[in-house]
Coordinates of C-alpha atoms in Angstrom, one line a residue:
Chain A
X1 CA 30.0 -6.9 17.7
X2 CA 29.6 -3.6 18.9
X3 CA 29.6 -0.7 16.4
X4 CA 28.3 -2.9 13.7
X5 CA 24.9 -2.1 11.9
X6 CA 22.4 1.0 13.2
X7 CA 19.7 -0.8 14.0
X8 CA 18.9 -2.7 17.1
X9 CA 17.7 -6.3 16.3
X10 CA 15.1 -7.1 18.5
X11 CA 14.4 -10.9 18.9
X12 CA 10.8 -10.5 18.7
X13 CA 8.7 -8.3 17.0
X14 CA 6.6 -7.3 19.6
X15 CA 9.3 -5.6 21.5
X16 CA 10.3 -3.3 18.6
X17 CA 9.1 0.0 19.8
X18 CA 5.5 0.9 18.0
X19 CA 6.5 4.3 16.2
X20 CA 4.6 7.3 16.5
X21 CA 2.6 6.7 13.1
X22 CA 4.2 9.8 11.3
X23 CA 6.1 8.5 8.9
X24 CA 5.0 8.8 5.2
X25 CA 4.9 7.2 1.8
X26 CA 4.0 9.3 -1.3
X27 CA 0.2 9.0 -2.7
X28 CA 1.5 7.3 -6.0
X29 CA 3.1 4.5 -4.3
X30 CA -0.5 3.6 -2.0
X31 CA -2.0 4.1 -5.8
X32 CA 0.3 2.1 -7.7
X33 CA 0.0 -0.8 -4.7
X34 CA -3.9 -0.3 -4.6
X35 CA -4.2 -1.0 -8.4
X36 CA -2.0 -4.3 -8.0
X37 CA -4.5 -5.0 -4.5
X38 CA -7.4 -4.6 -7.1
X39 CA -6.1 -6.0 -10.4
X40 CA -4.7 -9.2 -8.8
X41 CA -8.1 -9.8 -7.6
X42 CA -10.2 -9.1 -10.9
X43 CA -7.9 -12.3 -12.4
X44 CA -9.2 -14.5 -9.2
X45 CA -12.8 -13.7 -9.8
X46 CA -15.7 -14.1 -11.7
X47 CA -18.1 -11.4 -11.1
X48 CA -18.1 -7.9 -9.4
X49 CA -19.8 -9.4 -6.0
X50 CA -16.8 -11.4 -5.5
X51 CA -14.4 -8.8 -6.4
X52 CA -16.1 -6.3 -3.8
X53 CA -16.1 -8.9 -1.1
X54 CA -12.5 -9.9 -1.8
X55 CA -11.6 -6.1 -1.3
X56 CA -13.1 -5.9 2.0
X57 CA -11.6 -9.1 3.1
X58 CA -8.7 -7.6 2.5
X59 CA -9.6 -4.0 4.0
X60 CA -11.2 -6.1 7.0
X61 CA -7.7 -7.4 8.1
X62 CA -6.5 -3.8 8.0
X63 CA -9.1 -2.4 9.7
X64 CA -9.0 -5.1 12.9
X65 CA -5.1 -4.2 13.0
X66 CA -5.6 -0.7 12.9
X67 CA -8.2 -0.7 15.7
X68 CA -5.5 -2.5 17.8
X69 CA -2.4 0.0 16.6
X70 CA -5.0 3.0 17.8
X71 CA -6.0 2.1 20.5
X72 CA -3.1 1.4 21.6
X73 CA -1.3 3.8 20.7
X74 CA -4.1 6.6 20.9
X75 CA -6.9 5.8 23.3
X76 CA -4.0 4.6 26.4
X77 CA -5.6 1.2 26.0
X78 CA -9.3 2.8 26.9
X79 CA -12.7 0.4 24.8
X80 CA -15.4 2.6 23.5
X81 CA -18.6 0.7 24.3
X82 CA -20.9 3.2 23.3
X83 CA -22.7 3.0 19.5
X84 CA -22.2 6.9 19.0
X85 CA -18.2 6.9 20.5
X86 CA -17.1 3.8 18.2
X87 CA -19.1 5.7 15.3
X88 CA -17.0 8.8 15.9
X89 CA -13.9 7.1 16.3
X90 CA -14.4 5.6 13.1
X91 CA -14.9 8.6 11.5
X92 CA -12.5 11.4 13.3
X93 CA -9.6 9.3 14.2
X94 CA -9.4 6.8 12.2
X95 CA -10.1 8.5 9.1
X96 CA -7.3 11.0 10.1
X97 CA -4.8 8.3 10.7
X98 CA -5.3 6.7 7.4
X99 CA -6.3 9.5 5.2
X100 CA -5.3 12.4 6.9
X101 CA -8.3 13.9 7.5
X102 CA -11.2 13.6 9.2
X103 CA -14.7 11.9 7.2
X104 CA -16.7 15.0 5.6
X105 CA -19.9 13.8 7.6
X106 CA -21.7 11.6 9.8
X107 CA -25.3 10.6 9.9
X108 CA -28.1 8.3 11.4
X109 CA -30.3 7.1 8.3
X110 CA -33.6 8.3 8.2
X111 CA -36.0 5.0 7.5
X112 CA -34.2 2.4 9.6
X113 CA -32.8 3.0 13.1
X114 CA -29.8 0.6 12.3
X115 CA -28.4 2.7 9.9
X116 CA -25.5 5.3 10.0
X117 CA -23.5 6.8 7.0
X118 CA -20.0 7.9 6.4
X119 CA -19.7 10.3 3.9
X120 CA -16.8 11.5 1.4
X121 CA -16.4 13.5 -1.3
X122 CA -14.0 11.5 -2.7
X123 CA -12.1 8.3 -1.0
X124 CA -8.5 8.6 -1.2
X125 CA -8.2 4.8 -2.5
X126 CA -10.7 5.9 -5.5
X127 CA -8.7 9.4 -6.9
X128 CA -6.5 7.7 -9.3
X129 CA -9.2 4.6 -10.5
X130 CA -12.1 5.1 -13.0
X131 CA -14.9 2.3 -13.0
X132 CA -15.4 1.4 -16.8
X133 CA -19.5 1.5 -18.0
X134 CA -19.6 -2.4 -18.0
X135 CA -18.6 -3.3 -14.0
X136 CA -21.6 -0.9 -13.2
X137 CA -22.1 -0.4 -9.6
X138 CA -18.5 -1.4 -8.4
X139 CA -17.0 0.7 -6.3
X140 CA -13.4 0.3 -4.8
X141 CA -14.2 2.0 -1.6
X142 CA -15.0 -1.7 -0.8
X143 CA -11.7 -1.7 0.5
X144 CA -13.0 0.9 3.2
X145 CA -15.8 -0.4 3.8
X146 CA -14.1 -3.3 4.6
X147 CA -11.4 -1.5 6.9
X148 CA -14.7 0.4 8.7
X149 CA -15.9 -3.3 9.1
X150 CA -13.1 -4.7 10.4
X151 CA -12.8 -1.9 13.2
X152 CA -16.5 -2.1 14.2
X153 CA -16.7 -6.1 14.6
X154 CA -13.4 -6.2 16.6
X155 CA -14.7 -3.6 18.9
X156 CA -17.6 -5.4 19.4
X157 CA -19.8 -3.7 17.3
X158 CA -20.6 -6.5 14.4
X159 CA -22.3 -4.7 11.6
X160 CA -22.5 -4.9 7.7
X161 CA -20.9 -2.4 5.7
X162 CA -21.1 -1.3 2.2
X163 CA -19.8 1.2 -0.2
X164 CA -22.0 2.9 -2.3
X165 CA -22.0 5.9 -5.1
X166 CA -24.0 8.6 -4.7
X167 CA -24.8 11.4 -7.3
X168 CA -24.8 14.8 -6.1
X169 CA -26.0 17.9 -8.3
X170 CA -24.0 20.3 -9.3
X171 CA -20.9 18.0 -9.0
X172 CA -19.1 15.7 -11.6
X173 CA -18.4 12.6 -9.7
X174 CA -19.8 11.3 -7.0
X175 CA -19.8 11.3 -3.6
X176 CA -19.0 8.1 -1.9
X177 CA -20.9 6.8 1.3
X178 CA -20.4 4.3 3.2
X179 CA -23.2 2.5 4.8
X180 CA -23.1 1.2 8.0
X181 CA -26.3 -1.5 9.8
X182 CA -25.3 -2.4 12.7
X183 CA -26.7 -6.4 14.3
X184 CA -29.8 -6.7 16.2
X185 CA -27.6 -7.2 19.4
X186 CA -25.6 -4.1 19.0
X187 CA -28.8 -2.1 18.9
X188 CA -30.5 -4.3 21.6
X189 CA -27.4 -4.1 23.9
X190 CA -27.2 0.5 23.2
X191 CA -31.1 0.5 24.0
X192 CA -30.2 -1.6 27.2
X193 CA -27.5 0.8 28.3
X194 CA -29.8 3.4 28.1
Chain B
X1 CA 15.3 27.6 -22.1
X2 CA 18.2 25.7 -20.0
X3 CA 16.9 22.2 -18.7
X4 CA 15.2 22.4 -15.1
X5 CA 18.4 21.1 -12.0
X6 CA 17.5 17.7 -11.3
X7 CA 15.4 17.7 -8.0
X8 CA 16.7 16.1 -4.8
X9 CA 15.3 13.4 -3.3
X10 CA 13.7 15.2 0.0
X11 CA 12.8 18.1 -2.6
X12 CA 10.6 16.1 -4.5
X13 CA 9.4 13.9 -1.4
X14 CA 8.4 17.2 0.2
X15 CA 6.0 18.5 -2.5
X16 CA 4.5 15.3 -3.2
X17 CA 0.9 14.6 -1.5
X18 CA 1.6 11.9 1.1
X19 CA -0.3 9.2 3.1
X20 CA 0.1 7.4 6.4
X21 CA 2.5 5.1 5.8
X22 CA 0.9 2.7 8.1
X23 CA -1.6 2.1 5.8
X24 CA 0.8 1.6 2.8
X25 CA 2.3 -0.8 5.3
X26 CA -1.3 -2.6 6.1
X27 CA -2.5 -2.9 3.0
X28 CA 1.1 -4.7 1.3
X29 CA 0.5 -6.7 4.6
X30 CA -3.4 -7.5 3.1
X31 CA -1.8 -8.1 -0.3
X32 CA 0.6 -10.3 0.9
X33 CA -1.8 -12.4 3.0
X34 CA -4.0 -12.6 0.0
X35 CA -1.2 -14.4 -1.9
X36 CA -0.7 -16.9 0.8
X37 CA -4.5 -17.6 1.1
X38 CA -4.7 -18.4 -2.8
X39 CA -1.5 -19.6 -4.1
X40 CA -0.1 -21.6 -0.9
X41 CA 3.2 -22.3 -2.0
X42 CA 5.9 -19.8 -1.0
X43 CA 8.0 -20.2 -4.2
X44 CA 4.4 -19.0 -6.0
X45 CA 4.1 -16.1 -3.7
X46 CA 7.6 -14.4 -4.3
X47 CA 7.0 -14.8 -8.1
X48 CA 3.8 -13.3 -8.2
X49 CA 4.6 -10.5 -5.7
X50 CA 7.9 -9.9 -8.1
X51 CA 5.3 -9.9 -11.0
X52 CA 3.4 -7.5 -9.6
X53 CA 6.2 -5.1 -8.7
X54 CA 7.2 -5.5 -12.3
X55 CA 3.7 -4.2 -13.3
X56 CA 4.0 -0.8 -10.9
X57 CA 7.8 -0.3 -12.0
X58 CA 6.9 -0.3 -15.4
X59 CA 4.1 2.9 -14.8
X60 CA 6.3 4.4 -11.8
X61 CA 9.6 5.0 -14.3
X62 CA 7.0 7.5 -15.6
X63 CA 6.3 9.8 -13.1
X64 CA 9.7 9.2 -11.7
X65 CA 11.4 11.0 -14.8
X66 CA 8.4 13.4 -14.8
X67 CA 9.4 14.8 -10.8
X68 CA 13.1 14.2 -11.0
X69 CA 14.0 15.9 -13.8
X70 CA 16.8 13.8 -14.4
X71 CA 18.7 13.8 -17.4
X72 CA 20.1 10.6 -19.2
X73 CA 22.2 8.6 -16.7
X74 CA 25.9 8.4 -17.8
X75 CA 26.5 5.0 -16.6
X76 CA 25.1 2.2 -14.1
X77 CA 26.7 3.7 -11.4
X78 CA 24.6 7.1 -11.7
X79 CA 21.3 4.9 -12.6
X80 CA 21.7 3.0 -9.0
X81 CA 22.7 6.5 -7.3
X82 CA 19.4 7.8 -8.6
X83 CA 17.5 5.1 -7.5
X84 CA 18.4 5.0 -3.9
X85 CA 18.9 8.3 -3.3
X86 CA 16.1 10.1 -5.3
X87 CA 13.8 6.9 -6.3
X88 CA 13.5 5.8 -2.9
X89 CA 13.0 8.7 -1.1
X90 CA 10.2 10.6 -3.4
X91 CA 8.1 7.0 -3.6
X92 CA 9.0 5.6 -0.4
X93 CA 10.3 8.2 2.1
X94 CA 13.3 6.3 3.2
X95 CA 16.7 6.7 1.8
X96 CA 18.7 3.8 0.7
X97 CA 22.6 3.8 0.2
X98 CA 24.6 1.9 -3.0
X99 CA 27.8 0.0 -2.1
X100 CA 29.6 -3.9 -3.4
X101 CA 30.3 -2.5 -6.8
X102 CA 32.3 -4.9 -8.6
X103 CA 35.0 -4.8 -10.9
X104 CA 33.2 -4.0 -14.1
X105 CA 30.7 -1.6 -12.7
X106 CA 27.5 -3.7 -13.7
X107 CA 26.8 -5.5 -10.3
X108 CA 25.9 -3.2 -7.1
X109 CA 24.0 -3.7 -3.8
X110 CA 21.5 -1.1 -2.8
X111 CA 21.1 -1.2 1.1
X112 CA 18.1 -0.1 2.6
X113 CA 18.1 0.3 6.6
X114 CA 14.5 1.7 7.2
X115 CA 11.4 0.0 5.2
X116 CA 8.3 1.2 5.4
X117 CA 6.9 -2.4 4.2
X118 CA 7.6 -4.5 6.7
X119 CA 6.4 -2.1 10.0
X120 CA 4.5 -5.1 12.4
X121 CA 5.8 -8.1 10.1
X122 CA 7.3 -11.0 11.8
X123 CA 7.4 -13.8 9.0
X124 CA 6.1 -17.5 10.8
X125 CA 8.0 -20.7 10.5
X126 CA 5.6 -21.6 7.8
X127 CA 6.7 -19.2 5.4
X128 CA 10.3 -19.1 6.0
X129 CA 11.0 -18.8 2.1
X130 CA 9.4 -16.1 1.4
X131 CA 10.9 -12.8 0.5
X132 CA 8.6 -10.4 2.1
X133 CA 9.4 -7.3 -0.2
X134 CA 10.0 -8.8 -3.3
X135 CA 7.8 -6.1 -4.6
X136 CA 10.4 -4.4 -4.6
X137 CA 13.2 -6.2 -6.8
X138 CA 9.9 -6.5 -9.3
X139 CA 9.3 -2.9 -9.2
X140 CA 13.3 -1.7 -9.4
X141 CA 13.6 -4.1 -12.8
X142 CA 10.5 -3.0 -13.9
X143 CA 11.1 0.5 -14.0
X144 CA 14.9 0.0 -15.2
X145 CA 13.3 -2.3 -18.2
X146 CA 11.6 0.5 -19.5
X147 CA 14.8 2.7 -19.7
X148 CA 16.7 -0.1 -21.7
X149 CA 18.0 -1.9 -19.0
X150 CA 18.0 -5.5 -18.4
X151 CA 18.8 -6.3 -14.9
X152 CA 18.2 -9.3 -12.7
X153 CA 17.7 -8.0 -8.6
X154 CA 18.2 -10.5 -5.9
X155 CA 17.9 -10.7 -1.8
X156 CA 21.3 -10.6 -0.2
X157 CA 20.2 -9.7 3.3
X158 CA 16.2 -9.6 4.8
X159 CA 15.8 -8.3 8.2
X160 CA 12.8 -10.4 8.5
X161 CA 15.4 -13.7 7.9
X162 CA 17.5 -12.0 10.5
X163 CA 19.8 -10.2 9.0
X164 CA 20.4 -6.7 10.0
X165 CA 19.5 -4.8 7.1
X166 CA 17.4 -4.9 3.6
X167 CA 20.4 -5.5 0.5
X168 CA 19.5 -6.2 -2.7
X169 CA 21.5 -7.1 -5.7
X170 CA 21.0 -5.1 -9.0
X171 CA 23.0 -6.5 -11.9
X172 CA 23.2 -5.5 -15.2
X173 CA 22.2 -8.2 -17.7
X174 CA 22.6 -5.7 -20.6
X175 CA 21.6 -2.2 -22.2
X176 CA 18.7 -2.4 -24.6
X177 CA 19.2 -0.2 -27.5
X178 CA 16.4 1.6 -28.3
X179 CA 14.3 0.1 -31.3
X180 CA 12.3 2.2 -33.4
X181 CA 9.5 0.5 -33.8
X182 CA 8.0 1.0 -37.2
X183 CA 9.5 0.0 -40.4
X184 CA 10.4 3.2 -42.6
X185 CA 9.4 1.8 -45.8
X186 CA 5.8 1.7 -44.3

C-alpha cells in the first residue's frame, strides 16, 4: 500500500543501504551490554583462561565483520598486504571507528622481530570494570584483543594476540597493551616482498 | 532551591559521552551468537537474552533518574511517554513513539522505527523463533520493576520477522507499593 510505514522493506539484507557509520549509542548502554557480554560468560566457565578466550571469541567475530564494513565502506574495496599498512589500519582507523579515537601508540617489540604493541591508556571496554584481587591477571581488553585478532587473520595476517596490564609510574592504573606476534609465514611472506 | 526542568531527550543524549554504534551493534550481534552456540534452543535464547536485559534495566533505572531529572510520573501514560521519548533516546539514540492505549490506560505499544541493534542482522531459517532484541523487553521491565511497576512486555511486530516496524507491548500487571523494609520495633 502506498503511504503506509516509513521505511522501505528490502527483501534481503544485503541490499539495505550500509549507512555512513555515524550514528551513536550512549557509553552506558556499550557498558551495561559489555558487563552482560562478560558476566554471562564467568557463569559458563571455570577458570580465567577460558573466560579471556571466550571474550576474544566473541571480539574475534567483531573484528572479522568490522574489517569487511571498513573496507568496504572506507578503503573503496582496496587489501592492505603490507605488515606495517594492516598494523596502521588497525590502529588509526579502526580504533577511530570503534572508539573514536585513534590508539595512543604503536611499536615493534624490542627482543623478538614478530612482535608489535598497541598501546592505550585506558580501553574504552575497561572504564566502567574493576578486576577484583582474586582473578589476578584478567583483563577484559580480551575482547580487543580479540577484535584486533579477528581483523588481522581475515586480512591475511594470522597472528596471536593478547591483552596485557602494564604498570606505569606516576599513574594510578594501568596502561593496557595489546600484544600482537604475528605467524612464521606472515613474516616469511613481508621479508619476501622485500 | 526549585527542582531542576526535566531534560529532553536529545538534551541529555547530546551531553552524554557516545560510542560508535556499530560496535554496540557488533557486539549484541557477538552476544547473541554466543547464546546460540551454548544454549541451542531458540525458546532458551529469548529467555536468557530477556534475563539479561532484566539485569541492565535494573542498574540503567539509576542513571536514568540521575540525567533526566524526572519527577514522579503521574500515571502509566507519562511512565511510557518518558520511556520512549527520553529513555530511548539518551541510552539508545533513536526515538520511539507510544500508541494502542487501551481502555483502562494500563496496556500501550511503544513503536520503534530505527534500532540500532539489529544494523547487518538478517535472522536464518534456523532461528526463526527467536526475538532478536528481546534485550530489550528485559531491560524496559527491569527498569520499570525497580520503580514499583510490574509489567509484562511482549513482541507485537519484528522487522527481522518481516514486519515493518519494532512494537512492543508494555502492560501493566500492577503498582508495587513501596515496602519499608525494616521492622520498626527493631
Amino acid at each position: 500500500m502506498i503511504g503506509t510505514g516509513k521505511i522501505k522493506q528490502y527483501a534481503n539484507v544485503l541490499d539495505k543501504p550500509l549507512g555512513k557509520g555515524k550514528q551513536e549509542v550512549s557509553l552506558s548502554a556499550f557498558a551495561f551490554l559489555f558487563s552482560e557480554l562478560v558476566q554471562y560468560n564467568q557463569t559458563q566457565v571455570d577458570n580465567i583462561s577460558e573466560l579471556e578466550t571466550r571474550l576474544e571469541d566473541a571480539g574475534y567475530a567483531v573484528g572479522a565483520r568490522v574489517l569487511e564494513l571498513l573496507c568496504h565502506r572506507d578503503k573503496g574495496n582496496r587489501r592492505e598486504t603490507r605488515l606495517l599498512g594492516i598494523l596502521s589500519f588497525v590502529h588509526s582507523t579502526v580504533w577511530k571507528v570503534l572508539f573514536g579515537k585513534v590508539a595512543d601508540s604503536l611499536e615493534k617489540g624490542t627482543e623478538h622481530e614478530d612482535e608489535y604493541m598497541i598501546s592505550e591508556k585506558e580501553l574504552l571496554v575497561n572504564r566502567f570494570i574493576s578486576i577484583p584481587k582474586d582473578m589476578g591477571t584478567f583483563h577484559c581488553g580480551a575482547f580487543v584483543a580479540g577484535i584486533v585478532k579477528g581483523v588481522l587473520e581475515n586480512a591475511g595476517f594470522p597472528a596471536v594476540v593478547t591483552a596485557h596490564f602494564v604498570p606505569v609510574e606516576g599513574q594510578q592504573r594501568p596502561r593496557t597493551t595489546i600484544l600482537i606476534k604475528f605467524a612464521e609465514k606472515v613474516l616469511r611472506r613481508e621479508a619476501r616482498l622485500g | 532551591m526549585p527542582p531542576a526542568a526535566p531534560r529532553s531527550g536529545d538534551a541529555i543524549f547530546a551531553s552524554v559521552e557516545r560510542v560508535n554504534a556499530e560496535l554496540f551493534t557488533l557486539t549484541y550481534g557477538a552476544i547473541v551468537r554466543q547464546l546460540l552456540t551454548d544454549l541451542e534452543e531458540v525458546e532458551e535464547v529469548n529467555k536468557q537474552l530477556d534475563q539479561m536485559g532484566y539485569n541492565i534495566g535494573i542498574r540503567l533505572i539509576d542513571e536514568f533518574l540521575a540525567k533526566s531529572n524526572v519527577s514522579r510520573c503521574v500515571d502509566f501514560k507519562e511512565t511510557a511517554e518518558m520511556i520512549a521519548k527520553v529513555g530511548f533516546k539518551m541510552f539508545l539514540g533513536v526515538t520511539a513513539s507510544v500508541m494502542n492505549w487501551d481502555a483502562d490506560g494500563t496496556c500501550c505499544s511503544i513503536v520503534l522505527e530505527d534500532n540500532p541493534l539489529v544494523d547487518f542482522v538478517e535472522l536464518p531459517d534456523t532461528c526463526q523463533g527467536l526475538y532478536y532484541c528481546n534485550i530489550l523487553s528485559g531491560v524496559i521491565r527491569g527498569a520499570l520493576e525497580m520503580v514499583a511497576m510490574k509489567t509484562e512486555v511482549t513482541w507485537i511486530r519484528d522487522m527481522l520477522r518481516g514486519d515493518d516496524a519494532y512494537e512492543l507491548q508494555v502492560k501493566l500487571l500492577k503498582q508495587v507499593p513501596e515496602e519499608y523494609p525494616y521492622k520498626d520495633d527493631e
